[in-house]
Short mmCIF file of C-alpha atoms in Angstrom, two decimals:
data_model
loop_
_atom_site.label_atom_id
_atom_site.label_comp_id
_atom_site.label_asym_id
_atom_site.label_seq_id
_atom_site.Cartn_x
_atom_site.Cartn_y
_atom_site.Cartn_z
CA MET A 220 41.75 81.46 87.35
CA LYS A 221 38.51 79.70 86.46
CA ILE A 222 36.04 80.62 83.71
CA LEU A 223 32.46 79.94 84.82
CA GLU A 224 30.60 81.44 81.84
CA ARG A 225 31.59 83.28 78.68
CA LYS A 226 29.48 84.90 75.99
CA LEU A 227 31.00 87.07 73.25
CA GLU A 228 29.10 88.77 70.45
CA GLU A 229 30.14 89.31 66.88
CA ASP A 230 30.64 93.04 67.40
CA GLY A 231 33.33 92.35 70.00
CA SER A 232 31.21 93.00 73.12
CA GLY A 233 30.42 90.38 75.67
CA PHE A 234 30.95 89.19 79.22
CA VAL A 235 32.96 86.67 81.21
CA ARG A 236 32.07 85.29 84.56
CA LEU A 237 35.16 84.08 86.36
CA ILE A 238 36.92 83.39 89.72
CA CYS A 239 40.34 84.64 90.72
CA GLU A 240 42.22 81.97 92.62
CA THR A 241 45.68 83.55 93.16
CA GLN A 242 47.28 86.93 93.61
CA ASP A 243 48.51 86.80 90.05
CA ASP A 244 45.00 86.46 88.86
CA MET A 245 44.12 89.66 90.73
CA TRP A 246 47.06 91.37 89.08
CA GLN A 247 45.78 90.26 85.65
CA MET A 248 42.36 91.78 86.49
CA LEU A 249 44.08 95.03 87.30
CA ASN A 250 45.36 95.12 83.70
CA ILE A 251 42.17 93.78 82.09
CA VAL A 252 39.51 95.95 83.69
CA ARG A 253 39.52 99.60 82.49
CA LYS A 254 37.36 102.62 82.97
CA GLY A 255 33.91 102.13 81.40
CA ASP A 256 33.77 98.36 81.87
CA ARG A 257 30.96 96.86 83.91
CA VAL A 258 31.52 94.59 86.88
CA GLU A 259 28.72 92.64 88.62
CA ALA A 260 29.15 90.86 91.92
CA TRP A 261 27.53 90.21 95.27
CA THR A 262 28.21 92.93 97.86
CA SER A 263 26.65 94.62 100.84
CA ARG A 264 25.23 98.05 101.14
CA LYS A 265 23.67 100.27 103.77
CA ILE A 266 20.00 100.64 102.88
CA LYS A 267 17.65 103.15 104.50
CA LYS A 268 14.72 101.70 106.28
CA GLY A 269 12.14 103.04 103.86
CA VAL A 270 13.77 101.55 100.77
CA SER A 271 12.90 97.89 101.45
CA HIS A 272 10.58 97.72 104.46
CA GLU A 273 9.81 93.98 104.06
CA MET A 274 13.49 93.04 104.05
CA VAL A 275 14.11 95.15 107.16
CA ALA A 276 11.10 93.56 108.93
CA ASN A 277 12.40 90.10 108.16
CA LEU A 278 15.72 90.93 109.74
CA LYS A 279 13.99 92.38 112.82
CA ARG A 280 15.88 95.66 112.66
CA LYS A 281 13.01 98.07 112.50
CA LYS A 282 14.45 100.39 115.13
CA GLN A 283 17.57 101.13 113.10
CA GLN A 284 17.64 103.92 110.56
CA CYS A 285 19.92 101.98 108.19
CA VAL A 286 20.66 98.29 107.70
CA ARG A 287 23.44 96.60 105.73
CA LEU A 288 21.94 94.10 103.32
CA PRO A 289 23.55 91.69 100.81
CA CYS A 290 22.69 92.53 97.21
CA GLU A 291 23.97 91.91 93.67
CA LEU A 292 25.00 95.12 91.96
CA GLU A 293 26.52 95.96 88.60
CA ILE A 294 28.66 99.12 88.43
CA VAL A 295 30.36 101.09 85.66
CA VAL A 296 34.03 101.20 86.67
CA THR A 297 35.73 104.56 87.12
CA ASP A 298 38.79 103.40 89.07
CA VAL A 299 40.54 100.18 89.86
CA GLY A 300 42.65 99.57 93.01
CA PHE A 301 44.80 96.68 93.96
CA ASP A 302 46.36 95.88 97.31
CA PRO A 303 48.42 92.63 97.57
CA LEU A 304 48.16 92.67 101.33
CA PHE A 305 44.40 92.90 101.14
CA LYS A 306 44.43 89.93 98.74
CA GLY A 307 41.70 91.58 96.69
CA ILE A 308 40.81 94.19 94.11
CA ARG A 309 38.54 97.16 94.45
CA PHE A 310 36.34 98.49 91.63
CA GLU A 311 35.01 102.01 92.23
CA GLY A 312 32.20 103.34 90.09
CA PHE A 313 28.45 104.06 89.91
CA THR A 314 25.52 101.71 89.65
CA ALA A 315 24.50 100.77 86.11
CA THR A 316 20.88 99.85 86.67
CA THR A 317 18.01 100.60 89.09
CA THR A 318 17.14 98.00 91.65
CA LYS A 319 14.85 97.90 94.66
CA PHE A 320 17.85 98.95 96.82
CA VAL A 321 19.64 101.59 94.77
CA ASP A 322 18.95 103.92 91.82
CA GLU A 323 21.02 104.20 88.75
CA GLY A 324 24.07 106.45 89.04
CA TRP A 325 24.72 105.95 92.77
CA GLY A 326 28.34 105.57 93.81
CA HIS A 327 29.52 102.15 95.02
CA THR A 328 32.75 100.23 95.56
CA LEU A 329 32.94 96.49 94.88
CA GLU A 330 35.64 94.52 96.80
CA ILE A 331 36.41 91.26 95.03
CA GLY A 332 38.47 88.74 97.00
CA LEU A 333 40.01 85.39 96.12
CA ASN A 334 37.64 82.67 95.08
CA GLN A 335 34.79 85.18 94.73
CA PRO A 336 32.82 84.94 91.43
CA PHE A 337 32.10 88.16 89.48
CA LYS A 338 30.96 89.09 86.02
CA LEU A 339 33.01 91.35 83.71
CA THR A 340 31.37 93.02 80.73
CA LYS A 341 33.16 95.01 78.03
CA ARG A 342 31.96 96.92 75.01
CA ARG A 343 35.05 95.81 73.15
CA TRP A 344 37.43 93.01 74.16
CA LEU A 345 41.15 93.48 73.31
CA PRO A 346 43.32 90.60 72.03
CA ILE A 347 45.78 91.16 74.89
CA ASP A 348 42.94 90.80 77.42
CA ALA A 349 41.99 87.36 76.22
CA GLN A 350 45.69 86.49 76.10
CA ARG A 351 46.05 87.45 79.73
CA ILE A 352 43.09 85.31 80.74
CA GLU A 353 44.50 82.39 78.70
CA SER A 354 47.91 82.68 80.48
CA SER A 355 46.16 82.64 83.86
CA LEU A 356 44.25 79.49 82.86
CA GLU A 357 47.49 77.75 81.95
CA VAL A 358 49.01 78.24 85.42
CA CYS A 359 48.05 75.15 87.34
CA THR A 360 50.26 75.63 90.42
CA GLU A 361 51.38 78.59 92.37
CA ASP A 362 54.68 79.74 90.88
CA SER A 363 55.59 81.78 93.92
CA MET A 364 58.57 81.82 96.24
CA ALA A 365 59.29 83.21 99.69
CA ALA A 366 62.32 85.33 100.37
CA ILE A 367 63.77 86.76 103.54
CA VAL A 368 66.48 89.40 103.19
CA LEU A 369 68.65 89.93 106.29
CA HIS A 370 70.84 92.68 107.55
CA GLU A 371 71.94 93.09 111.18
CA GLY A 372 68.85 94.45 112.86
CA VAL A 373 66.73 94.48 109.72
CA ALA A 374 64.81 91.57 108.19
CA GLN A 375 62.21 91.74 105.40
CA ILE A 376 60.00 88.88 104.32
CA TYR A 377 58.70 88.90 100.77
CA ILE A 378 56.47 86.83 98.54
CA VAL A 379 57.80 86.86 94.95
CA GLU A 380 55.15 85.67 92.47
CA ARG A 381 55.05 85.54 88.70
CA ASN A 382 54.18 89.23 88.41
CA ILE A 383 54.18 90.71 91.95
CA THR A 384 56.60 91.19 94.79
CA PHE A 385 55.03 92.33 98.06
CA THR A 386 56.17 92.61 101.66
CA LYS A 387 54.65 90.24 104.20
CA ALA A 388 56.51 91.49 107.26
CA THR A 389 59.36 93.80 108.35
CA ILE A 390 61.46 93.30 111.49
CA ASN A 391 63.55 96.19 112.87
CA MET A 392 65.53 95.70 116.08
CA GLN A 393 68.41 97.51 117.65
CA VAL A 394 71.58 95.36 117.74
CA ALA A 395 74.38 96.14 120.19
CA ARG A 396 77.61 97.29 118.62
CA LYS A 397 80.82 95.33 118.78
CA ARG A 398 83.14 96.78 121.41
CA SER A 399 86.39 95.56 122.77
CA GLY A 400 85.81 93.22 125.67
CA PHE A 401 81.99 93.18 125.15
CA GLY A 402 81.61 90.80 122.20
CA SER A 403 79.20 88.56 124.01
CA GLY A 404 76.66 91.39 124.21
CA HIS A 405 76.71 91.82 120.43
CA GLU A 406 76.37 88.12 119.78
CA LYS A 407 73.50 87.84 122.25
CA SER A 408 71.70 90.76 120.60
CA VAL A 409 72.13 89.27 117.12
CA GLN A 410 70.76 85.89 118.31
CA GLU A 411 67.64 87.56 119.80
CA PHE A 412 67.18 89.32 116.48
CA LEU A 413 67.42 86.06 114.53
CA GLU A 414 65.01 84.28 116.80
CA THR A 415 62.45 87.10 116.42
CA ALA A 416 62.86 87.03 112.69
CA ALA A 417 62.42 83.20 112.64
CA LYS A 418 59.20 83.36 114.65
CA SER A 419 57.83 86.05 112.30
CA PHE A 420 58.84 83.95 109.33
CA MET A 421 56.87 80.94 110.66
CA ARG A 422 53.79 83.08 111.25
CA HIS A 423 53.70 84.53 107.72
CA ILE A 424 55.17 81.82 105.49
CA LYS A 425 53.88 78.29 104.87
CA VAL A 426 56.74 76.43 103.21
CA ASP A 427 54.39 73.91 101.59
CA ASP A 428 52.62 76.65 99.69
CA VAL A 429 55.75 78.09 97.93
CA LYS A 430 58.08 76.71 95.38
CA ALA A 431 61.26 77.79 97.13
CA VAL A 432 62.50 79.79 100.13
CA ILE A 433 65.40 82.16 99.50
CA VAL A 434 67.43 83.25 102.55
CA ALA A 435 69.63 86.16 101.51
CA GLY A 436 72.03 88.31 103.44
CA ARG A 437 75.61 89.61 103.80
CA GLY A 438 78.38 87.61 105.29
CA PHE A 439 77.22 84.67 107.41
CA ILE A 440 74.02 86.07 108.76
CA HIS A 441 71.77 84.08 106.35
CA ASN A 442 73.52 80.84 107.39
CA ASN A 443 72.94 81.64 111.01
CA PHE A 444 69.35 82.46 110.31
CA ARG A 445 68.63 79.11 108.73
CA LYS A 446 70.13 77.28 111.70
CA THR A 447 68.16 79.43 114.12
CA LEU A 448 64.93 78.92 112.16
CA PHE A 449 65.22 75.10 112.30
CA ASN A 450 66.03 75.23 116.02
CA VAL A 451 63.10 77.47 116.78
CA ALA A 452 60.77 75.23 114.80
CA ASP A 453 61.97 72.23 116.83
CA GLN A 454 61.40 74.08 120.06
CA MET A 455 57.85 75.05 119.03
CA ASP A 456 57.04 71.42 118.07
CA GLN A 457 56.65 72.45 114.39
CA PRO A 458 59.74 70.89 112.89
CA TYR A 459 60.44 71.13 109.18
CA SER A 460 60.59 67.93 107.18
CA ASN A 461 63.51 67.03 104.96
CA ALA A 462 61.45 67.87 101.89
CA GLN A 463 60.72 71.29 103.26
CA LYS A 464 64.37 71.89 104.23
CA GLU A 465 65.43 71.15 100.64
CA LYS A 466 63.41 74.25 99.53
CA PHE A 467 65.75 76.63 101.41
CA VAL A 468 68.39 78.25 99.16
CA LEU A 469 71.13 80.51 100.54
CA VAL A 470 72.07 83.61 98.43
CA ASN A 471 74.63 86.34 99.11
CA VAL A 472 73.42 89.87 98.47
CA SER A 473 74.95 93.36 98.98
CA ASN A 474 72.41 94.59 101.50
CA GLY A 475 69.12 93.71 103.21
CA TYR A 476 66.56 95.85 101.37
CA LYS A 477 63.98 95.35 98.73
CA HIS A 478 65.96 96.10 95.61
CA SER A 479 68.14 93.05 96.57
CA ILE A 480 65.37 90.95 95.07
CA ASN A 481 66.81 91.66 91.68
CA GLU A 482 70.15 90.28 92.87
CA ILE A 483 68.39 87.18 94.17
CA LEU A 484 66.65 86.52 90.82
CA LYS A 485 69.96 86.96 88.93
CA ASN A 486 71.78 84.52 91.18
CA PRO A 487 72.38 81.17 89.48
CA ASP A 488 71.43 79.32 92.64
CA THR A 489 67.85 80.44 92.23
CA ALA A 490 67.65 79.51 88.53
CA ALA A 491 66.45 75.99 89.10
CA ALA A 492 63.80 77.03 91.59
CA LEU A 493 62.46 79.78 89.30
CA ALA A 494 63.05 78.30 85.90
CA HIS A 495 59.39 78.42 84.93
CA THR A 496 58.29 81.67 86.44
CA ALA A 497 57.67 84.86 84.49
CA ALA A 498 59.66 86.93 86.91
CA LYS A 499 62.87 85.03 86.17
CA GLU A 500 62.45 85.52 82.43
CA GLU A 501 61.80 89.25 82.78
CA VAL A 502 64.79 89.80 85.07
CA LYS A 503 67.00 87.78 82.77
CA ALA A 504 65.90 89.88 79.76
CA LEU A 505 66.38 93.20 81.61
CA ASP A 506 69.86 92.08 82.82
CA LYS A 507 70.77 91.26 79.26
CA PHE A 508 69.54 94.61 78.06
CA MET A 509 71.61 96.41 80.66
CA GLY A 510 74.69 94.42 79.72
CA MET A 511 74.21 95.27 76.08
CA VAL A 512 73.85 98.95 76.82
CA MET A 513 77.37 98.85 78.21
CA ASP A 514 78.97 96.39 75.84
CA ASP A 515 76.99 96.59 72.58
CA PRO A 516 74.91 99.86 72.63
CA SER A 517 74.02 99.65 68.99
CA ARG A 518 71.76 96.67 69.70
CA ALA A 519 69.98 98.03 72.85
CA PHE A 520 67.71 101.08 72.78
CA TYR A 521 64.99 102.51 75.04
CA GLY A 522 62.41 105.22 74.55
CA TYR A 523 59.50 105.11 72.14
CA LYS A 524 61.20 107.02 69.35
CA HIS A 525 64.27 104.81 69.18
CA VAL A 526 62.37 101.58 69.61
CA ALA A 527 59.85 102.58 66.89
CA MET A 528 62.65 103.39 64.45
CA ALA A 529 64.21 99.99 65.18
CA ASN A 530 60.84 98.39 64.49
CA GLU A 531 60.66 100.06 61.07
CA HIS A 532 63.85 98.14 60.24
CA VAL A 533 62.26 94.90 61.52
CA ALA A 534 65.20 94.65 63.94
CA ILE A 535 63.53 93.99 67.29
CA ASP A 536 64.29 90.61 68.72
CA THR A 537 62.84 91.22 72.22
CA LEU A 538 60.52 94.04 73.26
CA LEU A 539 60.46 95.04 76.93
CA ILE A 540 57.34 97.06 77.77
CA SER A 541 55.73 98.10 81.06
CA ASP A 542 52.13 97.22 81.82
CA ALA A 543 51.62 100.86 82.79
CA LEU A 544 51.75 101.84 79.10
CA ILE A 545 49.34 99.10 78.03
CA ARG A 546 46.71 99.87 80.61
CA SER A 547 46.90 103.60 80.20
CA ASP A 548 43.57 105.48 80.66
CA ASN A 549 44.41 107.55 77.63
CA VAL A 550 42.67 105.85 74.68
CA HIS A 551 45.02 107.12 72.01
CA GLU A 552 48.10 106.26 74.06
CA ARG A 553 46.83 102.73 74.69
CA LYS A 554 45.98 102.15 71.03
CA LYS A 555 49.48 103.29 70.00
CA TYR A 556 51.27 100.78 72.23
CA MET A 557 48.80 97.97 71.53
CA ALA A 558 49.35 98.38 67.79
CA PHE A 559 53.10 98.51 68.37
CA VAL A 560 53.05 95.24 70.38
CA ASP A 561 51.05 93.53 67.59
CA ASP A 562 53.44 94.85 64.94
CA VAL A 563 56.46 93.36 66.85
CA LYS A 564 54.71 90.03 67.12
CA LEU A 565 53.99 89.97 63.38
CA ASN A 566 57.66 90.47 62.82
CA ASN A 567 58.41 87.35 64.87
CA GLY A 568 59.67 89.41 67.85
CA LYS A 569 59.30 88.40 71.47
CA VAL A 570 57.22 90.59 73.71
CA LEU A 571 57.76 90.66 77.54
CA VAL A 572 55.23 92.71 79.58
CA PHE A 573 56.78 93.84 82.88
CA SER A 574 54.68 94.32 85.98
CA SER A 575 54.90 97.70 87.67
CA LEU A 576 54.57 95.92 91.00
CA HIS A 577 57.82 93.96 90.46
CA PRO A 578 61.28 95.49 91.07
CA SER A 579 62.26 94.72 87.44
CA GLY A 580 59.12 96.58 86.22
CA LYS A 581 59.93 99.56 88.37
CA GLN A 582 63.49 99.68 86.93
CA LEU A 583 62.03 99.60 83.39
CA ASN A 584 59.62 102.45 84.29
CA MET A 585 62.67 104.59 85.04
CA MET A 586 63.72 104.06 81.42
CA THR A 587 60.44 105.37 79.86
CA GLY A 588 58.80 101.98 80.20
CA ILE A 589 59.81 100.58 76.78
CA ALA A 590 63.06 99.10 75.57
CA ALA A 591 64.24 96.70 72.87
CA ILE A 592 67.01 94.18 72.17
CA LEU A 593 67.78 94.15 68.50
CA ARG A 594 68.71 91.29 66.15
CA TYR A 595 71.48 93.24 64.54
CA PRO A 596 73.22 96.55 65.30
CA LEU A 597 71.79 99.89 64.06
CA VAL A 598 74.56 102.38 64.52
CA GLU A 599 72.61 105.22 62.91
CA LEU A 600 70.07 105.23 65.72
CA GLU A 601 72.71 106.26 68.18
CA ASP A 602 72.84 109.71 66.62
CA GLU A 603 69.10 110.28 67.01
CA ASP A 604 68.07 112.50 69.92
CA MET A 605 65.40 111.31 72.36
CA ASP A 606 62.18 113.33 72.65
CA ASP A 607 61.96 115.70 75.63
CA ASP A 608 58.93 113.95 77.16
CA GLU A 609 60.69 110.59 77.16
CA TRP A 610 63.41 111.88 79.49
CA LYS A 611 60.88 112.38 82.30
CA SER A 612 61.27 109.71 84.98
CA ASN A 613 58.05 109.83 86.92
CA ASN A 614 57.31 106.08 87.26
CA LEU A 615 54.78 106.44 84.44
CA LYS A 616 52.01 108.27 86.34
CA LEU A 617 49.14 107.80 83.92
CA GLU A 618 47.04 110.73 82.80
CA LEU A 619 43.27 110.38 82.53
CA ALA A 620 41.78 110.71 79.10
CA SER A 621 40.03 114.01 78.59
CA ASP A 622 37.72 112.55 75.90
CA ASP A 623 35.22 109.76 76.16
CA ILE A 624 36.45 106.45 77.53
CA TYR A 625 35.49 104.60 74.35
CA HIS A 626 36.44 106.21 71.10
CA GLU A 627 34.09 105.58 68.25
CA ASP A 628 36.74 103.60 66.35
CA GLU A 629 38.69 102.37 69.28
CA LEU A 630 40.65 99.11 69.10
CA ILE A 631 39.92 97.97 65.58
CA CYS A 632 41.20 94.39 65.44
CA PRO A 633 44.29 93.35 63.53
CA ARG A 634 44.01 90.32 61.29
CA LYS A 635 45.68 87.99 63.75
CA PHE A 636 44.58 87.39 67.32
CA TYR A 637 47.40 85.96 69.39
CA SER A 638 45.43 83.68 71.64
CA LYS A 639 44.16 80.07 71.46
CA VAL A 640 41.01 81.22 73.24
CA ALA A 641 40.34 83.67 70.41
CA GLU A 642 40.83 81.03 67.74
CA LYS A 643 38.27 78.73 69.34
CA GLU A 644 35.68 81.05 70.81
CA CYS A 645 36.23 84.64 69.72
CA SER A 646 35.08 84.33 66.13
CA PHE A 647 34.10 87.98 65.97
CA TYR A 648 37.77 88.92 65.81
CA GLN A 649 38.08 87.24 62.39
CA CYS A 650 37.94 90.56 60.51
CA ASN A 651 36.80 90.77 56.92
CA PHE A 652 40.17 90.85 55.27
CA VAL A 653 39.44 89.38 51.80
CA ASN A 654 42.97 89.92 50.60
CA SER A 655 44.89 89.31 53.79
CA PRO A 656 47.86 91.73 54.03
CA GLU A 657 51.26 90.17 54.33
CA SER A 658 53.32 92.88 56.00
CA ALA A 659 52.92 94.78 59.24
CA THR A 660 52.98 98.03 57.31
CA GLU A 661 49.88 97.04 55.31
CA ILE A 662 48.12 95.84 58.47
CA ALA A 663 48.74 99.27 60.08
CA LYS A 664 46.59 100.83 57.35
CA TYR A 665 43.55 99.21 58.89
CA PHE A 666 44.00 101.27 62.04
CA ASP A 667 42.88 104.88 62.30
CA GLU A 668 46.09 106.75 61.73
CA LYS A 669 44.54 110.06 62.76
CA SER A 670 44.00 108.74 66.29
CA TYR A 671 47.73 107.98 66.62
CA ASP A 672 48.93 111.30 65.20
CA LYS A 673 46.46 113.40 67.02
CA PRO A 674 48.30 116.70 67.69
CA ALA A 675 48.48 117.89 71.26
CA LYS A 676 46.66 121.11 72.11
CA LYS A 677 49.09 123.94 72.46
CA VAL A 678 48.80 126.08 75.56
CA GLU A 679 49.20 129.78 74.92
CA ARG A 680 51.48 131.39 77.49
CA ASP A 681 51.60 134.96 78.65
CA PRO A 682 54.75 136.54 77.21
CA ASP A 683 55.30 138.37 80.50
CA THR A 684 55.25 135.15 82.49
CA GLU A 685 58.67 133.83 83.47
CA GLU A 686 59.09 130.10 82.66
CA PRO A 687 60.55 127.91 85.41
CA ALA A 688 64.01 126.46 84.94
CA PRO A 689 64.12 122.96 83.48
CA ARG A 690 64.51 120.05 85.88
CA PRO A 691 67.66 117.91 85.68
CA HIS A 692 67.21 114.77 83.64
CA MET A 693 67.91 111.27 84.91
CA THR A 694 70.46 109.30 82.88
CA LEU A 695 70.63 105.59 82.22
CA ALA A 696 73.56 105.29 84.68
CA ASP A 697 71.28 106.39 87.49
CA CYS A 698 68.99 103.44 86.78
CA ILE A 699 71.61 100.72 87.06
CA ILE A 700 71.94 99.20 90.47
CA LYS A 701 75.56 98.80 91.51
CA LYS A 702 76.92 96.44 94.08
CA HIS A 703 78.87 98.01 96.92
#
């Protein structure tokens, strides 16, 4: 990510003009941009002939009723969409100002691609937003790897980046069964499948652009694929060099489907290739948490109630939280988790934000989206019941806020801003704490407690109405992937 221009005011508002260079930068924008923010970029829009007659005349398109003209528009964002295959991000909203082409309040969608500059304006910048931008600036090279997971007749090609795992191609072919006296037919069918998968791999993956290539499968199919791939490359006059061949790593997995990516990241053979990526650290932390749930349950808890009680004892060593909670459209929900993250950091705890687009993040979402590894055991927490709403496993579908997007006292800053960018250029975050509080409990007093404890509106039910039967709850054992 590149910062072209930045201007931040003392009241916390300001804008940043930047360029996203990688898919991870796009994913960061998905978490940074929220409803109510303003995005300005060059786009194209169909303009009626009467709106700009001179522009239409210059383009010699007088006979047409509408023309598509390039223009620079600023919109107020109402929805953000991200598609890894599109390699871009879409901002839906309505125009913020009146121009010679459009009036204020017209609907428009901006599509921002890689290496396309745009301007992001916020009424109030969050500390975690500046921290995300800083982390993107620190990434100099693409920390991504390619992976192909094989099963007889099924091959899936993935790109595993720091925060995202997406499918590049899927190959499905019918393979002849093994039958007595007809073994050659099965072998020929498997070989045709491997050659097709190899050609598809060469079309979608450039080995020079990735850090490693993981070839995973059951039995010996991944070994046969690597040999077939090198042979096909030689036949097509596109041979792999020795340096490129060294990037290939063979890994055994239980099956050939997407959730095998977690097995790949846990494999020690991939540790060297992925030592510096965020995905490896997140998967390692989640694997450690799952192991402690089985072996040392008094030091591993999930669900907001249990994790918050552990934080009151200053016992959290590592906090695992999903980005779906942090980017919630609900202002009060977002403030609650943002304050919680800051509180854990003040207590010298480590915070790992999991991407919902990564298999590890999806697995964490099935466990309410928040979990913690403790410094010391808290046996008394095991007797506490979890809240009913925390048992729901719905992949954290976010509810839209019913109130205004920006609350009048939203996101009051804590005394410490966890970002080097903030220390140098975001001076407005230096709040007027004359007597700087020393504990996280005192810092929490500077937040509006009413907004966190806002009671939910009770819905009056008709006494004659029959309530539906409760749905079965998902247990922690259902979330753990077992090898077969």
